[in-house]
Amino acid sequence: MSAPTLRGISSMATRQVLAELLAAYEHQTGERAVIEAVGGVDAAKRVQAGEAFDVVVLASDAIDKLIAAGAIDAASKTDWVRSGVAVAVRTGAALPDIGSEEAVRSAVLAARSISYSTGPSGVALAKLFERWGIADEVAGRMVQAPPGVPVGSLIARGDVELGFQQLSELLNVEGITIVGPLPPAIQITTIFSSGVGTASQQPEAAKALLDFLASPAAAEAKQRQGMDPA
């Protein structure tokens, strides 16, 4: 008799790479896991509220907060992927210059509307605009995508002109053109971590899955999905 299916939750940023890796893991081991992808803020709230998950995959700082709250086993925390931010516009639109920090600042000031996410990259972007001294100037043009809604979908619909989100979340959206990653001087990198829920009835099986996600065998899938091993 096979073991029960592992149940997990993740933010949207890692949805595609997890789908690929979970299929590979099942093929390799026969063990099945289903990880629900939702907005990261909502995922953390559900875990903190006591919903039982074997595996939780979120930004590293969110995992740390859930460990502090007693919802995730501290010893199980595993950093497994790094994700950077890219810039996108609607297909057919002129591509802005984003080759330098100053070029990106100019592109933001020139855009009629700018979108960003509710996740850690969006928080970091807002801080960048504050550091540039343009936060007040662009505040009326900022459109935050609702939790779980890709910035790319707002760009594709024509709701916003310029979008910033993790490359992994922009890669598979139709109707947009990815201009490229933010330049190194201002690149926003999020480390995603995983952990075993303290309510898990299968902690050993859950930890085995997390070890696979962080293993060298998972590296190619991460790079295909616009990420790097942590």
PDB file of C-alpha atoms in Angstrom:
ATOM      1  CA  MET A   1       0.000   0.000   0.000  1.00  0.00           C
ATOM      2  CA  SER A   2       1.438   3.361  -1.031  1.00  0.00           C
ATOM      3  CA  ALA A   3       1.940   6.205   1.403  1.00  0.00           C
ATOM      4  CA  PRO A   4      -0.705   8.958   1.520  1.00  0.00           C
ATOM      5  CA  THR A   5      -0.188  11.879  -0.845  1.00  0.00           C
ATOM      6  CA  LEU A   6       1.876  14.669   0.692  1.00  0.00           C
ATOM      7  CA  ARG A   7       0.017  17.989   0.858  1.00  0.00           C
ATOM      8  CA  GLY A   8       1.732  21.329   0.543  1.00  0.00           C
ATOM      9  CA  ILE A   9       1.271  25.016  -0.157  1.00  0.00           C
ATOM     10  CA  SER A  10       3.479  27.517  -1.979  1.00  0.00           C
ATOM     11  CA  SER A  11       3.460  31.032  -3.365  1.00  0.00           C
ATOM     12  CA  MET A  12       2.778  31.582  -7.071  1.00  0.00           C
ATOM     13  CA  ALA A  13       6.427  32.356  -7.859  1.00  0.00           C
ATOM     14  CA  THR A  14       7.481  28.706  -7.615  1.00  0.00           C
ATOM     15  CA  ARG A  15       4.351  27.147  -9.126  1.00  0.00           C
ATOM     16  CA  GLN A  16       5.839  26.156 -12.493  1.00  0.00           C
ATOM     17  CA  VAL A  17       9.139  24.795 -11.209  1.00  0.00           C
ATOM     18  CA  LEU A  18       7.377  22.828  -8.464  1.00  0.00           C
ATOM     19  CA  ALA A  19       4.998  21.263 -11.000  1.00  0.00           C
ATOM     20  CA  GLU A  20       7.960  20.051 -13.027  1.00  0.00           C
ATOM     21  CA  LEU A  21       9.919  18.804 -10.008  1.00  0.00           C
ATOM     22  CA  LEU A  22       6.966  17.073  -8.330  1.00  0.00           C
ATOM     23  CA  ALA A  23       6.336  15.106 -11.532  1.00  0.00           C
ATOM     24  CA  ALA A  24      10.000  14.099 -11.635  1.00  0.00           C
ATOM     25  CA  TYR A  25       9.950  13.105  -7.963  1.00  0.00           C
ATOM     26  CA  GLU A  26       6.861  10.938  -8.397  1.00  0.00           C
ATOM     27  CA  HIS A  27       8.396   9.276 -11.453  1.00  0.00           C
ATOM     28  CA  GLN A  28      11.614   8.609  -9.537  1.00  0.00           C
ATOM     29  CA  THR A  29      10.203   7.475  -6.181  1.00  0.00           C
ATOM     30  CA  GLY A  30       6.525   6.654  -6.682  1.00  0.00           C
ATOM     31  CA  GLU A  31       5.717   9.161  -3.926  1.00  0.00           C
ATOM     32  CA  ARG A  32       3.049  11.722  -4.776  1.00  0.00           C
ATOM     33  CA  ALA A  33       2.792  15.300  -3.533  1.00  0.00           C
ATOM     34  CA  VAL A  34       0.227  17.977  -4.321  1.00  0.00           C
ATOM     35  CA  ILE A  35       1.320  21.543  -3.617  1.00  0.00           C
ATOM     36  CA  GLU A  36      -1.328  24.261  -3.912  1.00  0.00           C
ATOM     37  CA  ALA A  37      -0.026  27.583  -5.285  1.00  0.00           C
ATOM     38  CA  VAL A  38      -1.655  30.772  -3.970  1.00  0.00           C
ATOM     39  CA  GLY A  39      -0.520  34.296  -3.166  1.00  0.00           C
ATOM     40  CA  GLY A  40       2.352  34.141  -0.682  1.00  0.00           C
ATOM     41  CA  VAL A  41       0.600  36.369   1.852  1.00  0.00           C
ATOM     42  CA  ASP A  42      -2.483  34.134   1.796  1.00  0.00           C
ATOM     43  CA  ALA A  43      -0.346  30.978   2.030  1.00  0.00           C
ATOM     44  CA  ALA A  44       1.430  32.232   5.148  1.00  0.00           C
ATOM     45  CA  LYS A  45      -1.895  33.212   6.769  1.00  0.00           C
ATOM     46  CA  ARG A  46      -3.338  29.741   6.190  1.00  0.00           C
ATOM     47  CA  VAL A  47      -0.301  28.004   7.661  1.00  0.00           C
ATOM     48  CA  GLN A  48      -0.242  30.364  10.646  1.00  0.00           C
ATOM     49  CA  ALA A  49      -3.966  29.772  11.216  1.00  0.00           C
ATOM     50  CA  GLY A  50      -3.258  26.085  11.752  1.00  0.00           C
ATOM     51  CA  GLU A  51      -4.188  24.514   8.421  1.00  0.00           C
ATOM     52  CA  ALA A  52      -2.259  21.244   8.206  1.00  0.00           C
ATOM     53  CA  PHE A  53       0.367  20.984   5.463  1.00  0.00           C
ATOM     54  CA  ASP A  54       3.191  18.486   5.132  1.00  0.00           C
ATOM     55  CA  VAL A  55       5.298  20.893   3.071  1.00  0.00           C
ATOM     56  CA  VAL A  56       5.396  24.709   2.959  1.00  0.00           C
ATOM     57  CA  VAL A  57       7.349  26.560   0.229  1.00  0.00           C
ATOM     58  CA  LEU A  58       7.655  30.345   0.627  1.00  0.00           C
ATOM     59  CA  ALA A  59      10.183  33.157   0.681  1.00  0.00           C
ATOM     60  CA  SER A  60      12.870  32.534   3.302  1.00  0.00           C
ATOM     61  CA  ASP A  61      11.733  35.328   5.643  1.00  0.00           C
ATOM     62  CA  ALA A  62       8.133  34.050   5.546  1.00  0.00           C
ATOM     63  CA  ILE A  63       9.334  30.564   6.507  1.00  0.00           C
ATOM     64  CA  ASP A  64      11.311  32.098   9.396  1.00  0.00           C
ATOM     65  CA  LYS A  65       8.169  33.813  10.699  1.00  0.00           C
ATOM     66  CA  LEU A  66       6.211  30.546  10.526  1.00  0.00           C
ATOM     67  CA  ILE A  67       9.013  28.757  12.397  1.00  0.00           C
ATOM     68  CA  ALA A  68       8.822  31.445  15.091  1.00  0.00           C
ATOM     69  CA  ALA A  69       5.054  30.897  15.260  1.00  0.00           C
ATOM     70  CA  GLY A  70       5.557  27.157  15.784  1.00  0.00           C
ATOM     71  CA  ALA A  71       3.913  26.196  12.481  1.00  0.00           C
ATOM     72  CA  ILE A  72       7.045  24.800  10.785  1.00  0.00           C
ATOM     73  CA  ASP A  73       9.767  22.540  12.162  1.00  0.00           C
ATOM     74  CA  ALA A  74      12.876  24.734  12.432  1.00  0.00           C
ATOM     75  CA  ALA A  75      15.270  21.848  11.727  1.00  0.00           C
ATOM     76  CA  SER A  76      13.565  21.155   8.397  1.00  0.00           C
ATOM     77  CA  LYS A  77      14.114  24.584   6.806  1.00  0.00           C
ATOM     78  CA  THR A  78      15.847  24.204   3.431  1.00  0.00           C
ATOM     79  CA  ASP A  79      16.863  27.019   1.049  1.00  0.00           C
ATOM     80  CA  TRP A  80      16.301  25.605  -2.412  1.00  0.00           C
ATOM     81  CA  VAL A  81      15.993  28.281  -5.103  1.00  0.00           C
ATOM     82  CA  ARG A  82      16.936  31.901  -5.873  1.00  0.00           C
ATOM     83  CA  SER A  83      14.692  34.075  -8.025  1.00  0.00           C
ATOM     84  CA  GLY A  84      15.420  37.447  -9.636  1.00  0.00           C
ATOM     85  CA  VAL A  85      13.135  40.196 -10.945  1.00  0.00           C
ATOM     86  CA  ALA A  86      12.570  41.029 -14.611  1.00  0.00           C
ATOM     87  CA  VAL A  87      10.792  43.829 -16.466  1.00  0.00           C
ATOM     88  CA  ALA A  88       7.988  43.296 -18.974  1.00  0.00           C
ATOM     89  CA  VAL A  89       5.764  45.272 -21.354  1.00  0.00           C
ATOM     90  CA  ARG A  90       2.792  44.358 -23.527  1.00  0.00           C
ATOM     91  CA  THR A  91       3.610  42.532 -26.747  1.00  0.00           C
ATOM     92  CA  GLY A  92       4.186  45.086 -29.511  1.00  0.00           C
ATOM     93  CA  ALA A  93       5.048  47.951 -27.171  1.00  0.00           C
ATOM     94  CA  ALA A  94       8.375  49.766 -27.448  1.00  0.00           C
ATOM     95  CA  LEU A  95      11.041  48.184 -25.255  1.00  0.00           C
ATOM     96  CA  PRO A  96      12.466  50.581 -22.670  1.00  0.00           C
ATOM     97  CA  ASP A  97      16.177  50.748 -21.944  1.00  0.00           C
ATOM     98  CA  ILE A  98      16.850  48.873 -18.675  1.00  0.00           C
ATOM     99  CA  GLY A  99      20.592  48.445 -19.117  1.00  0.00           C
ATOM    100  CA  SER A 100      21.565  50.476 -16.057  1.00  0.00           C
ATOM    101  CA  GLU A 101      20.117  51.703 -12.773  1.00  0.00           C
ATOM    102  CA  GLU A 102      19.617  55.187 -14.225  1.00  0.00           C
ATOM    103  CA  ALA A 103      17.926  53.754 -17.333  1.00  0.00           C
ATOM    104  CA  VAL A 104      15.431  51.789 -15.208  1.00  0.00           C
ATOM    105  CA  ARG A 105      14.695  54.895 -13.122  1.00  0.00           C
ATOM    106  CA  SER A 106      14.027  56.863 -16.319  1.00  0.00           C
ATOM    107  CA  ALA A 107      11.774  54.101 -17.656  1.00  0.00           C
ATOM    108  CA  VAL A 108       9.738  54.128 -14.451  1.00  0.00           C
ATOM    109  CA  LEU A 109       9.357  57.908 -14.554  1.00  0.00           C
ATOM    110  CA  ALA A 110       8.277  57.756 -18.219  1.00  0.00           C
ATOM    111  CA  ALA A 111       5.691  54.981 -17.750  1.00  0.00           C
ATOM    112  CA  ARG A 112       2.013  55.908 -17.537  1.00  0.00           C
ATOM    113  CA  SER A 113       1.431  52.997 -15.131  1.00  0.00           C
ATOM    114  CA  ILE A 114       3.647  50.543 -13.253  1.00  0.00           C
ATOM    115  CA  SER A 115       2.702  47.203 -11.721  1.00  0.00           C
ATOM    116  CA  TYR A 116       4.371  45.136  -9.037  1.00  0.00           C
ATOM    117  CA  SER A 117       3.460  42.198  -6.811  1.00  0.00           C
ATOM    118  CA  THR A 118       2.378  41.802  -3.188  1.00  0.00           C
ATOM    119  CA  GLY A 119       5.348  39.473  -2.609  1.00  0.00           C
ATOM    120  CA  PRO A 120       8.857  40.233  -1.337  1.00  0.00           C
ATOM    121  CA  SER A 121      10.005  41.546  -4.725  1.00  0.00           C
ATOM    122  CA  GLY A 122       7.212  44.125  -4.693  1.00  0.00           C
ATOM    123  CA  VAL A 123       8.185  45.291  -1.194  1.00  0.00           C
ATOM    124  CA  ALA A 124      11.818  45.643  -2.303  1.00  0.00           C
ATOM    125  CA  LEU A 125      10.797  47.543  -5.447  1.00  0.00           C
ATOM    126  CA  ALA A 126       8.811  50.059  -3.407  1.00  0.00           C
ATOM    127  CA  LYS A 127      11.877  50.600  -1.209  1.00  0.00           C
ATOM    128  CA  LEU A 128      14.006  51.120  -4.323  1.00  0.00           C
ATOM    129  CA  PHE A 129      11.655  53.857  -5.564  1.00  0.00           C
ATOM    130  CA  GLU A 130      11.893  55.497  -2.125  1.00  0.00           C
ATOM    131  CA  ARG A 131      15.683  55.390  -2.290  1.00  0.00           C
ATOM    132  CA  TRP A 132      15.541  57.002  -5.741  1.00  0.00           C
ATOM    133  CA  GLY A 133      13.326  59.757  -4.320  1.00  0.00           C
ATOM    134  CA  ILE A 134      10.503  59.102  -6.817  1.00  0.00           C
ATOM    135  CA  ALA A 135       8.010  57.217  -4.624  1.00  0.00           C
ATOM    136  CA  ASP A 136       5.652  60.191  -4.224  1.00  0.00           C
ATOM    137  CA  GLU A 137       5.920  61.134  -7.895  1.00  0.00           C
ATOM    138  CA  VAL A 138       4.880  57.692  -9.168  1.00  0.00           C
ATOM    139  CA  ALA A 139       2.474  56.740  -6.347  1.00  0.00           C
ATOM    140  CA  GLY A 140      -0.611  57.570  -8.413  1.00  0.00           C
ATOM    141  CA  ARG A 141       0.616  55.364 -11.258  1.00  0.00           C
ATOM    142  CA  MET A 142       1.436  52.285  -9.176  1.00  0.00           C
ATOM    143  CA  VAL A 143      -0.867  49.275  -9.557  1.00  0.00           C
ATOM    144  CA  GLN A 144      -0.289  46.411  -7.145  1.00  0.00           C
ATOM    145  CA  ALA A 145      -1.450  43.079  -8.553  1.00  0.00           C
ATOM    146  CA  PRO A 146      -3.843  41.335  -6.128  1.00  0.00           C
ATOM    147  CA  PRO A 147      -2.428  38.273  -4.319  1.00  0.00           C
ATOM    148  CA  GLY A 148      -2.190  35.330  -6.712  1.00  0.00           C
ATOM    149  CA  VAL A 149      -2.734  37.497  -9.824  1.00  0.00           C
ATOM    150  CA  PRO A 150       0.322  37.657 -12.106  1.00  0.00           C
ATOM    151  CA  VAL A 151       1.618  41.122 -12.962  1.00  0.00           C
ATOM    152  CA  GLY A 152       1.957  39.788 -16.515  1.00  0.00           C
ATOM    153  CA  SER A 153      -1.810  39.358 -16.855  1.00  0.00           C
ATOM    154  CA  LEU A 154      -2.343  43.063 -16.073  1.00  0.00           C
ATOM    155  CA  ILE A 155       0.270  43.975 -18.703  1.00  0.00           C
ATOM    156  CA  ALA A 156      -1.257  41.640 -21.312  1.00  0.00           C
ATOM    157  CA  ARG A 157      -4.716  43.190 -20.803  1.00  0.00           C
ATOM    158  CA  GLY A 158      -3.284  46.672 -21.250  1.00  0.00           C
ATOM    159  CA  ASP A 159      -4.156  47.676 -17.691  1.00  0.00           C
ATOM    160  CA  VAL A 160      -0.546  48.674 -17.008  1.00  0.00           C
ATOM    161  CA  GLU A 161       2.339  49.745 -19.202  1.00  0.00           C
ATOM    162  CA  LEU A 162       5.414  48.551 -17.283  1.00  0.00           C
ATOM    163  CA  GLY A 163       5.576  45.548 -14.981  1.00  0.00           C
ATOM    164  CA  PHE A 164       8.085  44.190 -12.481  1.00  0.00           C
ATOM    165  CA  GLN A 165       7.898  40.647 -11.181  1.00  0.00           C
ATOM    166  CA  GLN A 166      10.052  37.604 -10.676  1.00  0.00           C
ATOM    167  CA  LEU A 167      11.173  36.207 -14.022  1.00  0.00           C
ATOM    168  CA  SER A 168       9.685  32.810 -13.169  1.00  0.00           C
ATOM    169  CA  GLU A 169       6.225  34.381 -12.956  1.00  0.00           C
ATOM    170  CA  LEU A 170       6.556  36.284 -16.244  1.00  0.00           C
ATOM    171  CA  LEU A 171       7.975  33.460 -18.365  1.00  0.00           C
ATOM    172  CA  ASN A 172       4.749  31.659 -19.224  1.00  0.00           C
ATOM    173  CA  VAL A 173       2.394  34.628 -19.651  1.00  0.00           C
ATOM    174  CA  GLU A 174       1.053  35.220 -23.159  1.00  0.00           C
ATOM    175  CA  GLY A 175       0.672  38.740 -24.519  1.00  0.00           C
ATOM    176  CA  ILE A 176       3.774  40.225 -22.906  1.00  0.00           C
ATOM    177  CA  THR A 177       7.411  40.758 -23.859  1.00  0.00           C
ATOM    178  CA  ILE A 178      10.057  40.275 -21.201  1.00  0.00           C
ATOM    179  CA  VAL A 179      12.492  43.160 -21.655  1.00  0.00           C
ATOM    180  CA  GLY A 180      15.091  41.493 -19.437  1.00  0.00           C
ATOM    181  CA  PRO A 181      16.273  41.178 -15.846  1.00  0.00           C
ATOM    182  CA  LEU A 182      16.954  44.167 -13.651  1.00  0.00           C
ATOM    183  CA  PRO A 183      20.620  45.189 -13.935  1.00  0.00           C
ATOM    184  CA  PRO A 184      22.943  43.698 -11.271  1.00  0.00           C
ATOM    185  CA  ALA A 185      23.240  46.964  -9.299  1.00  0.00           C
ATOM    186  CA  ILE A 186      19.529  46.890  -8.425  1.00  0.00           C
ATOM    187  CA  GLN A 187      18.596  43.250  -8.954  1.00  0.00           C
ATOM    188  CA  ILE A 188      16.122  42.000  -6.351  1.00  0.00           C
ATOM    189  CA  THR A 189      16.804  38.377  -5.444  1.00  0.00           C
ATOM    190  CA  THR A 190      14.385  36.347  -3.353  1.00  0.00           C
ATOM    191  CA  ILE A 191      15.552  33.118  -1.717  1.00  0.00           C
ATOM    192  CA  PHE A 192      12.754  30.578  -1.473  1.00  0.00           C
ATOM    193  CA  SER A 193      12.872  28.058   1.342  1.00  0.00           C
ATOM    194  CA  SER A 194      10.837  25.043   2.293  1.00  0.00           C
ATOM    195  CA  GLY A 195       9.894  23.457   5.579  1.00  0.00           C
ATOM    196  CA  VAL A 196       7.900  20.628   7.093  1.00  0.00           C
ATOM    197  CA  GLY A 197       4.683  21.642   8.829  1.00  0.00           C
ATOM    198  CA  THR A 198       4.620  20.774  12.526  1.00  0.00           C
ATOM    199  CA  ALA A 199       1.158  19.252  11.976  1.00  0.00           C
ATOM    200  CA  SER A 200       2.464  16.831   9.311  1.00  0.00           C
ATOM    201  CA  GLN A 201       1.699  13.163   9.871  1.00  0.00           C
ATOM    202  CA  GLN A 202       4.479  12.221   7.412  1.00  0.00           C
ATOM    203  CA  PRO A 203       7.475  14.352   8.432  1.00  0.00           C
ATOM    204  CA  GLU A 204      10.113  11.933   7.132  1.00  0.00           C
ATOM    205  CA  ALA A 205       8.471  11.652   3.697  1.00  0.00           C
ATOM    206  CA  ALA A 206       8.060  15.438   3.605  1.00  0.00           C
ATOM    207  CA  LYS A 207      11.742  15.979   4.439  1.00  0.00           C
ATOM    208  CA  ALA A 208      12.767  13.540   1.699  1.00  0.00           C
ATOM    209  CA  LEU A 209      10.831  15.634  -0.818  1.00  0.00           C
ATOM    210  CA  LEU A 210      12.476  18.847   0.415  1.00  0.00           C
ATOM    211  CA  ASP A 211      15.915  17.227   0.091  1.00  0.00           C
ATOM    212  CA  PHE A 212      15.097  16.385  -3.538  1.00  0.00           C
ATOM    213  CA  LEU A 213      13.989  19.960  -4.281  1.00  0.00           C
ATOM    214  CA  ALA A 214      17.356  21.244  -3.005  1.00  0.00           C
ATOM    215  CA  SER A 215      19.442  18.536  -4.703  1.00  0.00           C
ATOM    216  CA  PRO A 216      21.657  18.944  -7.812  1.00  0.00           C
ATOM    217  CA  ALA A 217      19.117  16.816  -9.721  1.00  0.00           C
ATOM    218  CA  ALA A 218      16.677  19.725  -9.546  1.00  0.00           C
ATOM    219  CA  ALA A 219      19.068  22.362 -10.935  1.00  0.00           C
ATOM    220  CA  GLU A 220      18.159  22.110 -14.636  1.00  0.00           C
ATOM    221  CA  ALA A 221      14.430  22.490 -13.968  1.00  0.00           C
ATOM    222  CA  LYS A 222      15.095  25.600 -11.879  1.00  0.00           C
ATOM    223  CA  GLN A 223      17.116  27.207 -14.662  1.00  0.00           C
ATOM    224  CA  ARG A 224      14.446  26.338 -17.245  1.00  0.00           C
ATOM    225  CA  GLN A 225      11.955  28.227 -15.099  1.00  0.00           C
ATOM    226  CA  GLY A 226      14.125  31.349 -14.759  1.00  0.00           C
ATOM    227  CA  MET A 227      15.587  30.553 -11.349  1.00  0.00           C
ATOM    228  CA  ASP A 228      18.899  29.398  -9.874  1.00  0.00           C
ATOM    229  CA  PRO A 229      19.709  26.813  -7.199  1.00  0.00           C
ATOM    230  CA  ALA A 230      20.062  28.409  -3.765  1.00  0.00           C
TER     231      ALA A 230
END
